[in-house]
PDB file of C-alpha atoms in Angstrom:
ATOM      1  CA  UNK A1198     -13.568  14.104   0.612  1.00 93.00           C
ATOM      2  CA  UNK A1199     -11.288  13.044   3.484  1.00 97.00           C
ATOM      3  CA  UNK A1200      -7.501  13.356   3.456  1.00 98.00           C
ATOM      4  CA  UNK A1201      -5.127  11.360   5.691  1.00 98.00           C
ATOM      5  CA  UNK A1202      -1.494  12.270   6.364  1.00 96.00           C
ATOM      6  CA  UNK A1203       1.612  10.054   6.493  1.00 96.00           C
ATOM      7  CA  UNK A1204       0.829   6.590   7.914  1.00 96.00           C
ATOM      8  CA  UNK A1205       4.371   5.167   8.143  1.00 94.00           C
ATOM      9  CA  UNK A1206       3.449   1.555   8.850  1.00 94.00           C
ATOM     10  CA  UNK A1207       0.964   2.345  11.630  1.00 94.00           C
ATOM     11  CA  UNK A1208      -1.826  -0.096  10.699  1.00 95.00           C
ATOM     12  CA  UNK A1209      -3.447  -0.285  14.142  1.00 94.00           C
ATOM     13  CA  UNK A1210      -3.637   3.512  14.305  1.00 95.00           C
ATOM     14  CA  UNK A1211      -4.966   3.600  10.732  1.00 97.00           C
ATOM     15  CA  UNK A1212      -7.725   1.104  11.571  1.00 97.00           C
ATOM     16  CA  UNK A1213      -8.716   3.134  14.632  1.00 97.00           C
ATOM     17  CA  UNK A1214      -8.757   6.341  12.581  1.00 97.00           C
ATOM     18  CA  UNK A1215     -10.795   4.927   9.693  1.00 97.00           C
ATOM     19  CA  UNK A1216     -13.364   3.556  12.152  1.00 97.00           C
ATOM     20  CA  UNK A1217     -14.105   7.158  13.184  1.00 97.00           C
ATOM     21  CA  UNK A1218     -14.539   8.513   9.652  1.00 97.00           C
ATOM     22  CA  UNK A1219     -17.756   9.024   7.685  1.00 96.00           C
ATOM     23  CA  UNK A1220     -18.132   6.886   4.554  1.00 95.00           C
ATOM     24  CA  UNK A1221     -16.558   9.269   2.062  1.00 96.00           C
ATOM     25  CA  UNK A1222     -13.729   9.013  -0.506  1.00 96.00           C
ATOM     26  CA  UNK A1223     -10.247   9.134   1.054  1.00 98.00           C
ATOM     27  CA  UNK A1224      -6.956  10.510  -0.251  1.00 97.00           C
ATOM     28  CA  UNK A1225      -3.784   9.106   1.335  1.00 98.00           C
ATOM     29  CA  UNK A1226      -0.881  11.538   0.997  1.00 97.00           C
ATOM     30  CA  UNK A1227       1.735   8.779   0.691  1.00 94.00           C
ATOM     31  CA  UNK A1228       4.415   7.422   3.049  1.00 94.00           C
ATOM     32  CA  UNK A1229       2.434   4.281   3.778  1.00 97.00           C
ATOM     33  CA  UNK A1230       5.626   2.405   4.669  1.00 95.00           C
ATOM     34  CA  UNK A1231       8.805   2.634   6.791  1.00 92.00           C
ATOM     35  CA  UNK A1232       9.484   3.189  10.508  1.00 89.00           C
ATOM     36  CA  UNK A1233       6.284   1.448  11.642  1.00 89.00           C
ATOM     37  CA  UNK A1234       6.243  -2.348  11.742  1.00 89.00           C
ATOM     38  CA  UNK A1235       3.033  -2.923   9.751  1.00 94.00           C
ATOM     39  CA  UNK A1236       3.953  -1.422   6.381  1.00 96.00           C
ATOM     40  CA  UNK A1237       2.858  -4.454   4.371  1.00 97.00           C
ATOM     41  CA  UNK A1238      -0.601  -4.415   5.992  1.00 97.00           C
ATOM     42  CA  UNK A1239      -1.010  -0.674   5.369  1.00 97.00           C
ATOM     43  CA  UNK A1240      -0.142  -1.029   1.680  1.00 98.00           C
ATOM     44  CA  UNK A1241      -2.449  -4.022   1.298  1.00 98.00           C
ATOM     45  CA  UNK A1242      -5.297  -2.098   2.956  1.00 98.00           C
ATOM     46  CA  UNK A1243      -4.877   0.806   0.515  1.00 98.00           C
ATOM     47  CA  UNK A1244      -4.860  -1.610  -2.439  1.00 98.00           C
ATOM     48  CA  UNK A1245      -7.911  -3.502  -1.187  1.00 97.00           C
ATOM     49  CA  UNK A1246      -9.911  -0.291  -0.805  1.00 97.00           C
ATOM     50  CA  UNK A1247      -9.185   1.455  -4.101  1.00 96.00           C
ATOM     51  CA  UNK A1248     -12.900   1.861  -4.724  1.00 96.00           C
ATOM     52  CA  UNK A1249     -12.800   4.446  -1.925  1.00 96.00           C
ATOM     53  CA  UNK A1250      -9.104   5.262  -1.412  1.00 97.00           C
ATOM     54  CA  UNK A1251      -6.657   7.115  -3.675  1.00 96.00           C
ATOM     55  CA  UNK A1252      -2.978   6.900  -2.719  1.00 97.00           C
ATOM     56  CA  UNK A1253      -0.306   9.374  -3.831  1.00 94.00           C
ATOM     57  CA  UNK A1254       3.352   8.820  -4.640  1.00 92.00           C
ATOM     58  CA  UNK A1255       5.853   9.741  -1.912  1.00 92.00           C
ATOM     59  CA  UNK A1256       9.535   9.686  -1.029  1.00 91.00           C
ATOM     60  CA  UNK A1257       9.330   6.607   1.241  1.00 94.00           C
ATOM     61  CA  UNK A1258       7.350   4.664  -1.330  1.00 94.00           C
ATOM     62  CA  UNK A1259       9.863   5.696  -3.965  1.00 91.00           C
ATOM     63  CA  UNK A1260      12.858   4.628  -1.835  1.00 92.00           C
ATOM     64  CA  UNK A1261      11.224   1.221  -1.309  1.00 95.00           C
ATOM     65  CA  UNK A1262      10.659   0.749  -5.045  1.00 94.00           C
ATOM     66  CA  UNK A1263      14.184   1.917  -5.850  1.00 92.00           C
ATOM     67  CA  UNK A1264      15.757  -0.458  -3.298  1.00 94.00           C
ATOM     68  CA  UNK A1265      13.811  -3.425  -4.666  1.00 95.00           C
ATOM     69  CA  UNK A1266      14.813  -2.666  -8.256  1.00 94.00           C
ATOM     70  CA  UNK A1267      18.452  -2.280  -7.293  1.00 93.00           C
ATOM     71  CA  UNK A1268      18.353  -5.691  -5.605  1.00 94.00           C
ATOM     72  CA  UNK A1269      16.516  -7.498  -8.408  1.00 95.00           C
ATOM     73  CA  UNK A1270      17.603  -5.884 -11.689  1.00 93.00           C
ATOM     74  CA  UNK A1271      21.293  -5.589 -12.570  1.00 91.00           C
ATOM     75  CA  UNK A1272      20.491  -3.153 -15.396  1.00 92.00           C
ATOM     76  CA  UNK A1273      18.493  -0.763 -13.231  1.00 90.00           C
ATOM     77  CA  UNK A1274      19.936   2.751 -12.778  1.00 87.00           C
ATOM     78  CA  UNK A1275      19.481   3.657  -9.074  1.00 86.00           C
ATOM     79  CA  UNK A1276      17.970   6.906  -7.923  1.00 82.00           C
ATOM     80  CA  UNK A1277      19.381   6.619  -4.380  1.00 84.00           C
ATOM     81  CA  UNK A1278      22.421   5.162  -2.649  1.00 84.00           C
ATOM     82  CA  UNK A1279      21.769   1.538  -1.737  1.00 78.00           C
ATOM     83  CA  UNK A1280      21.664   2.223   2.021  1.00 87.00           C
ATOM     84  CA  UNK A1281      19.255   5.187   1.904  1.00 88.00           C
ATOM     85  CA  UNK A1282      16.156   3.011   2.259  1.00 91.00           C
ATOM     86  CA  UNK A1283      17.482   1.247   5.345  1.00 90.00           C
ATOM     87  CA  UNK A1284      18.628   4.539   6.894  1.00 89.00           C
ATOM     88  CA  UNK A1285      15.113   5.958   6.559  1.00 90.00           C
ATOM     89  CA  UNK A1286      13.195   3.201   8.327  1.00 91.00           C
ATOM     90  CA  UNK A1287      13.215   0.540   5.621  1.00 93.00           C
ATOM     91  CA  UNK A1288      14.159  -2.262   8.020  1.00 93.00           C
ATOM     92  CA  UNK A1289      10.678  -2.108   9.517  1.00 93.00           C
ATOM     93  CA  UNK A1290       9.146  -2.324   6.050  1.00 96.00           C
ATOM     94  CA  UNK A1291      11.222  -5.317   4.940  1.00 96.00           C
ATOM     95  CA  UNK A1292      10.548  -7.184   8.187  1.00 94.00           C
ATOM     96  CA  UNK A1293       6.801  -6.868   7.565  1.00 96.00           C
ATOM     97  CA  UNK A1294       7.297  -9.139   4.517  1.00 97.00           C
ATOM     98  CA  UNK A1295       9.233 -11.686   6.644  1.00 96.00           C
ATOM     99  CA  UNK A1296      12.446 -10.648   4.869  1.00 96.00           C
ATOM    100  CA  UNK A1297      15.564  -8.679   5.796  1.00 92.00           C
ATOM    101  CA  UNK A1298      18.357  -6.810   4.044  1.00 92.00           C
ATOM    102  CA  UNK A1299      20.320 -10.047   3.615  1.00 92.00           C
ATOM    103  CA  UNK A1300      17.503 -11.671   1.626  1.00 94.00           C
ATOM    104  CA  UNK A1301      18.601 -13.011  -1.740  1.00 95.00           C
ATOM    105  CA  UNK A1302      17.383 -11.781  -5.112  1.00 95.00           C
ATOM    106  CA  UNK A1303      15.446 -15.014  -5.532  1.00 96.00           C
ATOM    107  CA  UNK A1304      13.738 -14.567  -2.153  1.00 95.00           C
ATOM    108  CA  UNK A1305      12.665 -11.078  -3.153  1.00 96.00           C
ATOM    109  CA  UNK A1306      11.428 -12.072  -6.598  1.00 96.00           C
ATOM    110  CA  UNK A1307       9.438 -15.035  -5.322  1.00 96.00           C
ATOM    111  CA  UNK A1308       7.631 -13.037  -2.632  1.00 95.00           C
ATOM    112  CA  UNK A1309       4.316 -12.462  -4.404  1.00 96.00           C
ATOM    113  CA  UNK A1310       2.954  -9.781  -2.075  1.00 97.00           C
ATOM    114  CA  UNK A1311       6.201  -7.821  -2.229  1.00 97.00           C
ATOM    115  CA  UNK A1312       6.288  -7.821  -6.025  1.00 97.00           C
ATOM    116  CA  UNK A1313       2.636  -6.828  -6.275  1.00 97.00           C
ATOM    117  CA  UNK A1314       3.119  -3.992  -3.794  1.00 97.00           C
ATOM    118  CA  UNK A1315       6.247  -2.685  -5.503  1.00 96.00           C
ATOM    119  CA  UNK A1316       4.458  -2.456  -8.837  1.00 95.00           C
ATOM    120  CA  UNK A1317       1.447  -0.759  -7.257  1.00 96.00           C
ATOM    121  CA  UNK A1318       3.599   1.791  -5.414  1.00 95.00           C
ATOM    122  CA  UNK A1319       5.470   2.584  -8.624  1.00 92.00           C
ATOM    123  CA  UNK A1320       2.212   3.544 -10.370  1.00 92.00           C
ATOM    124  CA  UNK A1321       0.853   6.039  -7.821  1.00 92.00           C
ATOM    125  CA  UNK A1322       0.042   9.553  -9.106  1.00 88.00           C
ATOM    126  CA  UNK A1323       2.271  12.394  -7.997  1.00 84.00           C
ATOM    127  CA  UNK A1324      -0.645  14.740  -7.303  1.00 86.00           C
ATOM    128  CA  UNK A1325      -4.352  15.208  -7.838  1.00 89.00           C
ATOM    129  CA  UNK A1326      -6.629  18.239  -7.942  1.00 88.00           C
ATOM    130  CA  UNK A1327     -10.167  18.342  -6.525  1.00 89.00           C
ATOM    131  CA  UNK A1328     -12.773  21.021  -5.956  1.00 90.00           C
ATOM    132  CA  UNK A1329     -14.785  20.722  -2.735  1.00 90.00           C
ATOM    133  CA  UNK A1330     -17.514  23.220  -1.802  1.00 87.00           C
ATOM    134  CA  UNK A1331     -16.229  25.550  -4.580  1.00 87.00           C
ATOM    135  CA  UNK A1332     -12.686  25.451  -3.094  1.00 89.00           C
ATOM    136  CA  UNK A1333      -9.932  23.970  -5.268  1.00 90.00           C
ATOM    137  CA  UNK A1334      -7.271  21.765  -3.607  1.00 91.00           C
ATOM    138  CA  UNK A1335      -3.956  20.425  -4.889  1.00 89.00           C
ATOM    139  CA  UNK A1336      -3.015  17.217  -3.044  1.00 93.00           C
ATOM    140  CA  UNK A1337       0.592  15.989  -3.009  1.00 91.00           C
ATOM    141  CA  UNK A1338       2.900  14.197  -0.583  1.00 92.00           C
ATOM    142  CA  UNK A1339       5.361  17.050  -0.076  1.00 89.00           C
ATOM    143  CA  UNK A1340       4.375  20.721  -0.137  1.00 85.00           C
ATOM    144  CA  UNK A1341       4.351  22.112  -3.635  1.00 74.00           C
ATOM    145  CA  UNK A1342       6.860  24.958  -3.820  1.00 63.00           C
ATOM    146  CA  UNK A1343       6.341  26.648  -7.196  1.00 56.00           C
ATOM    147  CA  UNK A1344       9.385  28.881  -6.737  1.00 55.00           C
ATOM    148  CA  UNK A1345      11.698  25.871  -7.102  1.00 48.00           C
ATOM    149  CA  UNK A1346      10.075  24.713 -10.315  1.00 47.00           C
ATOM    150  CA  UNK A1347      11.364  26.108 -13.589  1.00 45.00           C
ATOM    151  CA  UNK A1348       7.950  26.253 -15.251  1.00 44.00           C
ATOM    152  CA  UNK A1349       5.033  25.833 -12.881  1.00 47.00           C
ATOM    153  CA  UNK A1350       2.321  26.539 -15.460  1.00 50.00           C
ATOM    154  CA  UNK A1351       3.884  24.078 -17.898  1.00 47.00           C
ATOM    155  CA  UNK A1352       4.052  21.460 -15.166  1.00 49.00           C
ATOM    156  CA  UNK A1353       0.381  21.759 -14.219  1.00 50.00           C
ATOM    157  CA  UNK A1354      -0.628  21.417 -17.860  1.00 48.00           C
ATOM    158  CA  UNK A1355       0.902  17.909 -17.900  1.00 46.00           C
ATOM    159  CA  UNK A1356      -2.073  16.554 -15.998  1.00 45.00           C
ATOM    160  CA  UNK A1357      -2.991  15.346 -12.539  1.00 43.00           C
ATOM    161  CA  UNK A1358      -1.198  11.997 -12.704  1.00 42.00           C
ATOM    162  CA  UNK A1359       2.085  13.256 -14.107  1.00 39.00           C
ATOM    163  CA  UNK A1360       5.187  11.828 -12.468  1.00 42.00           C
ATOM    164  CA  UNK A1361       8.011  12.755 -14.797  1.00 41.00           C
ATOM    165  CA  UNK A1362      11.304  11.449 -13.433  1.00 40.00           C
ATOM    166  CA  UNK A1363      13.862  11.431 -15.004  1.00 41.00           C
ATOM    167  CA  UNK A1364      12.660  13.707 -17.817  1.00 44.00           C
ATOM    168  CA  UNK A1365      11.443  16.376 -15.390  1.00 48.00           C
ATOM    169  CA  UNK A1366      13.242  15.863 -12.050  1.00 44.00           C
ATOM    170  CA  UNK A1367      12.109  19.226 -10.704  1.00 47.00           C
ATOM    171  CA  UNK A1368       8.557  17.989 -10.384  1.00 51.00           C
ATOM    172  CA  UNK A1369       9.597  14.761  -8.691  1.00 53.00           C
ATOM    173  CA  UNK A1370      11.727  16.642  -6.193  1.00 57.00           C
ATOM    174  CA  UNK A1371       8.800  18.905  -5.369  1.00 62.00           C
ATOM    175  CA  UNK A1372       6.171  16.264  -4.872  1.00 72.00           C
ATOM    176  CA  UNK A1373       8.317  13.719  -3.021  1.00 79.00           C
ATOM    177  CA  UNK A1374      11.046  15.571  -1.112  1.00 79.00           C
ATOM    178  CA  UNK A1375      10.445  19.313  -0.904  1.00 77.00           C
ATOM    179  CA  UNK A1376      10.714  20.492   2.736  1.00 78.00           C
ATOM    180  CA  UNK A1377      10.041  24.169   2.062  1.00 76.00           C
ATOM    181  CA  UNK A1378       6.626  25.202   3.270  1.00 78.00           C
ATOM    182  CA  UNK A1379       4.234  26.568   0.656  1.00 78.00           C
ATOM    183  CA  UNK A1380       5.212  30.230   0.671  1.00 68.00           C
ATOM    184  CA  UNK A1381       4.073  32.090  -2.455  1.00 63.00           C
ATOM    185  CA  UNK A1382       2.009  29.057  -3.506  1.00 66.00           C
ATOM    186  CA  UNK A1383      -1.229  31.050  -3.744  1.00 63.00           C
ATOM    187  CA  UNK A1384       0.424  33.620  -5.986  1.00 66.00           C
ATOM    188  CA  UNK A1385       1.398  31.017  -8.549  1.00 66.00           C
ATOM    189  CA  UNK A1386      -1.902  29.139  -8.305  1.00 71.00           C
ATOM    190  CA  UNK A1387      -4.576  31.531  -6.987  1.00 72.00           C
ATOM    191  CA  UNK A1388      -7.658  30.237  -5.165  1.00 81.00           C
ATOM    192  CA  UNK A1389      -6.045  26.827  -4.579  1.00 85.00           C
ATOM    193  CA  UNK A1390      -4.994  25.259  -1.275  1.00 89.00           C
ATOM    194  CA  UNK A1391      -1.961  22.942  -1.164  1.00 90.00           C
ATOM    195  CA  UNK A1392      -2.702  19.906   1.052  1.00 94.00           C
ATOM    196  CA  UNK A1393       0.377  17.833   1.887  1.00 95.00           C
ATOM    197  CA  UNK A1394       2.175  15.651   4.437  1.00 95.00           C
ATOM    198  CA  UNK A1395       5.924  14.952   4.720  1.00 92.00           C
ATOM    199  CA  UNK A1396       6.920  17.771   7.082  1.00 89.00           C
ATOM    200  CA  UNK A1397       6.555  15.959  10.433  1.00 88.00           C
ATOM    201  CA  UNK A1398       4.450  18.270  12.559  1.00 89.00           C
ATOM    202  CA  UNK A1399       2.882  17.678  15.953  1.00 92.00           C
ATOM    203  CA  UNK A1400      -0.624  18.698  14.813  1.00 94.00           C
ATOM    204  CA  UNK A1401      -2.381  19.736  11.633  1.00 96.00           C
ATOM    205  CA  UNK A1402      -0.799  22.979  10.433  1.00 95.00           C
ATOM    206  CA  UNK A1403      -2.571  25.779   8.576  1.00 94.00           C
ATOM    207  CA  UNK A1404      -0.870  28.373   6.333  1.00 91.00           C
ATOM    208  CA  UNK A1405      -2.478  31.670   5.351  1.00 88.00           C
ATOM    209  CA  UNK A1406      -1.616  35.340   4.920  1.00 82.00           C
ATOM    210  CA  UNK A1407      -2.027  35.933   8.652  1.00 84.00           C
ATOM    211  CA  UNK A1408       0.170  32.947   9.596  1.00 85.00           C
ATOM    212  CA  UNK A1409       2.834  32.690   6.911  1.00 82.00           C
ATOM    213  CA  UNK A1410       4.967  30.392   9.094  1.00 84.00           C
ATOM    214  CA  UNK A1411       1.949  28.199   9.784  1.00 90.00           C
ATOM    215  CA  UNK A1412      -0.121  27.683  12.921  1.00 92.00           C
ATOM    216  CA  UNK A1413      -0.796  24.346  14.628  1.00 94.00           C
ATOM    217  CA  UNK A1414      -4.479  23.488  14.949  1.00 93.00           C
ATOM    218  CA  UNK A1415      -5.673  21.288  17.803  1.00 86.00           C
ATOM    219  CA  UNK A1416      -9.429  21.388  17.271  1.00 85.00           C
ATOM    220  CA  UNK A1417     -12.062  21.597  14.555  1.00 87.00           C
ATOM    221  CA  UNK A1418     -13.620  24.771  15.994  1.00 87.00           C
ATOM    222  CA  UNK A1419     -10.329  26.676  15.742  1.00 89.00           C
ATOM    223  CA  UNK A1420      -9.715  25.415  12.206  1.00 90.00           C
ATOM    224  CA  UNK A1421     -13.157  26.495  11.026  1.00 88.00           C
ATOM    225  CA  UNK A1422     -12.763  29.864  12.749  1.00 89.00           C
ATOM    226  CA  UNK A1423      -9.414  30.539  11.065  1.00 90.00           C
ATOM    227  CA  UNK A1424     -10.618  29.365   7.658  1.00 88.00           C
ATOM    228  CA  UNK A1425     -13.672  31.650   7.911  1.00 86.00           C
ATOM    229  CA  UNK A1426     -11.595  34.591   9.172  1.00 86.00           C
ATOM    230  CA  UNK A1427      -9.021  34.176   6.401  1.00 84.00           C
ATOM    231  CA  UNK A1428     -11.471  33.473   3.583  1.00 82.00           C
ATOM    232  CA  UNK A1429      -9.606  33.279   0.297  1.00 80.00           C
ATOM    233  CA  UNK A1430      -6.204  33.645   1.967  1.00 84.00           C
ATOM    234  CA  UNK A1431      -5.617  30.079   3.210  1.00 88.00           C
ATOM    235  CA  UNK A1432      -3.081  28.425   0.918  1.00 88.00           C
ATOM    236  CA  UNK A1433      -1.623  25.394   2.741  1.00 91.00           C
ATOM    237  CA  UNK A1434      -2.556  22.551   5.111  1.00 94.00           C
ATOM    238  CA  UNK A1435       0.060  20.085   6.404  1.00 95.00           C
ATOM    239  CA  UNK A1436      -1.413  16.709   7.467  1.00 96.00           C
ATOM    240  CA  UNK A1437       1.728  14.936   8.739  1.00 95.00           C
ATOM    241  CA  UNK A1438       1.432  14.744  12.543  1.00 95.00           C
ATOM    242  CA  UNK A1439       4.058  12.046  13.124  1.00 91.00           C
ATOM    243  CA  UNK A1440       5.991  14.249  15.563  1.00 90.00           C
ATOM    244  CA  UNK A1441       2.867  14.145  17.719  1.00 90.00           C
ATOM    245  CA  UNK A1442       2.856  10.315  17.399  1.00 90.00           C
ATOM    246  CA  UNK A1443      -0.587  10.232  15.828  1.00 93.00           C
ATOM    247  CA  UNK A1444      -2.367   9.952  12.500  1.00 95.00           C
ATOM    248  CA  UNK A1445      -4.643  12.758  11.396  1.00 96.00           C
ATOM    249  CA  UNK A1446      -7.552  12.907   8.959  1.00 97.00           C
ATOM    250  CA  UNK A1447      -9.443  15.964   7.740  1.00 96.00           C
ATOM    251  CA  UNK A1448     -12.929  15.996   6.206  1.00 96.00           C
ATOM    252  CA  UNK A1449     -12.583  18.921   3.813  1.00 95.00           C
ATOM    253  CA  UNK A1450     -16.310  19.309   3.264  1.00 93.00           C
ATOM    254  CA  UNK A1451     -16.939  19.983   6.974  1.00 94.00           C
ATOM    255  CA  UNK A1452     -13.419  20.906   8.174  1.00 92.00           C
ATOM    256  CA  UNK A1453     -13.696  18.192  10.833  1.00 94.00           C
ATOM    257  CA  UNK A1454     -10.410  16.861  12.255  1.00 95.00           C
ATOM    258  CA  UNK A1455      -9.945  13.238  13.380  1.00 96.00           C
ATOM    259  CA  UNK A1456      -6.972  11.770  15.277  1.00 95.00           C
ATOM    260  CA  UNK A1457      -5.702   8.329  16.222  1.00 95.00           C
ATOM    261  CA  UNK A1458      -2.653   7.846  18.460  1.00 93.00           C
ATOM    262  CA  UNK A1459       0.199   5.441  17.726  1.00 90.00           C
ATOM    263  CA  UNK A1460       0.247   2.324  19.852  1.00 86.00           C
ATOM    264  CA  UNK A1461       3.132   2.114  22.365  1.00 76.00           C
ATOM    265  CA  UNK A1462       6.334   0.837  20.719  1.00 68.00           C
ATOM    266  CA  UNK A1463       4.644   0.882  17.302  1.00 65.00           C
ATOM    267  CA  UNK A1464       7.161   3.307  15.808  1.00 61.00           C
ATOM    268  CA  UNK A1465      10.654   2.039  15.111  1.00 57.00           C
ATOM    269  CA  UNK A1466      12.307   5.488  15.457  1.00 51.00           C
TER     270      UNK A1466
END
């Protein structure tokens, strides 16, 4: 099983990264769109490869869906202010569909790719759980912070694909927006490692009892060494390396790290 952090419209970097990977199932931790100029192509790639790729729900995907529904459905109850999507890099996403924020409702509704992508994004699971080499992992876009959830055990019992807004907004806030790093996670869910993106690091970041504030990992050898040294005490891995202007993948069966750098001028801001 391979996990890839936030892509943010970086299709060229994604292609270069995937070319390096072994032929194994892939989990994308969300944030396929915004800020990079190739959001449409990234989303289409994930849809075209669903036999191998599982994509999770995320805050940028959710803002995109919410913006579209506000623009096309007068009865829709918004989750965000109308300008939040644009303020968070949405202009790059919309431009990838040959549209802009002045596009009419009819132009949005008659754009077949856009409508197909919006529906697909709206049906992504909030989290999934996998066991790899006897180690259990909880994958989500944002770090799961059990201390902010009113009933963590009850939440987990709702199933892997649960995405309960508005009936259970705590869970949605955790899996899409939570910025707190996964302190105490292993005490609420023992023997499980939280694997997430969202938190904009410069390299892959490992959390364990020895490094409660996390430690940046630059190479596979160091990662394997720390995992072996802290056996049973590792409880978090952050995969979002956007601050380092690169995409990162991790093969969890071998603890091998792969990187691909952004192309110059590929990131909007």
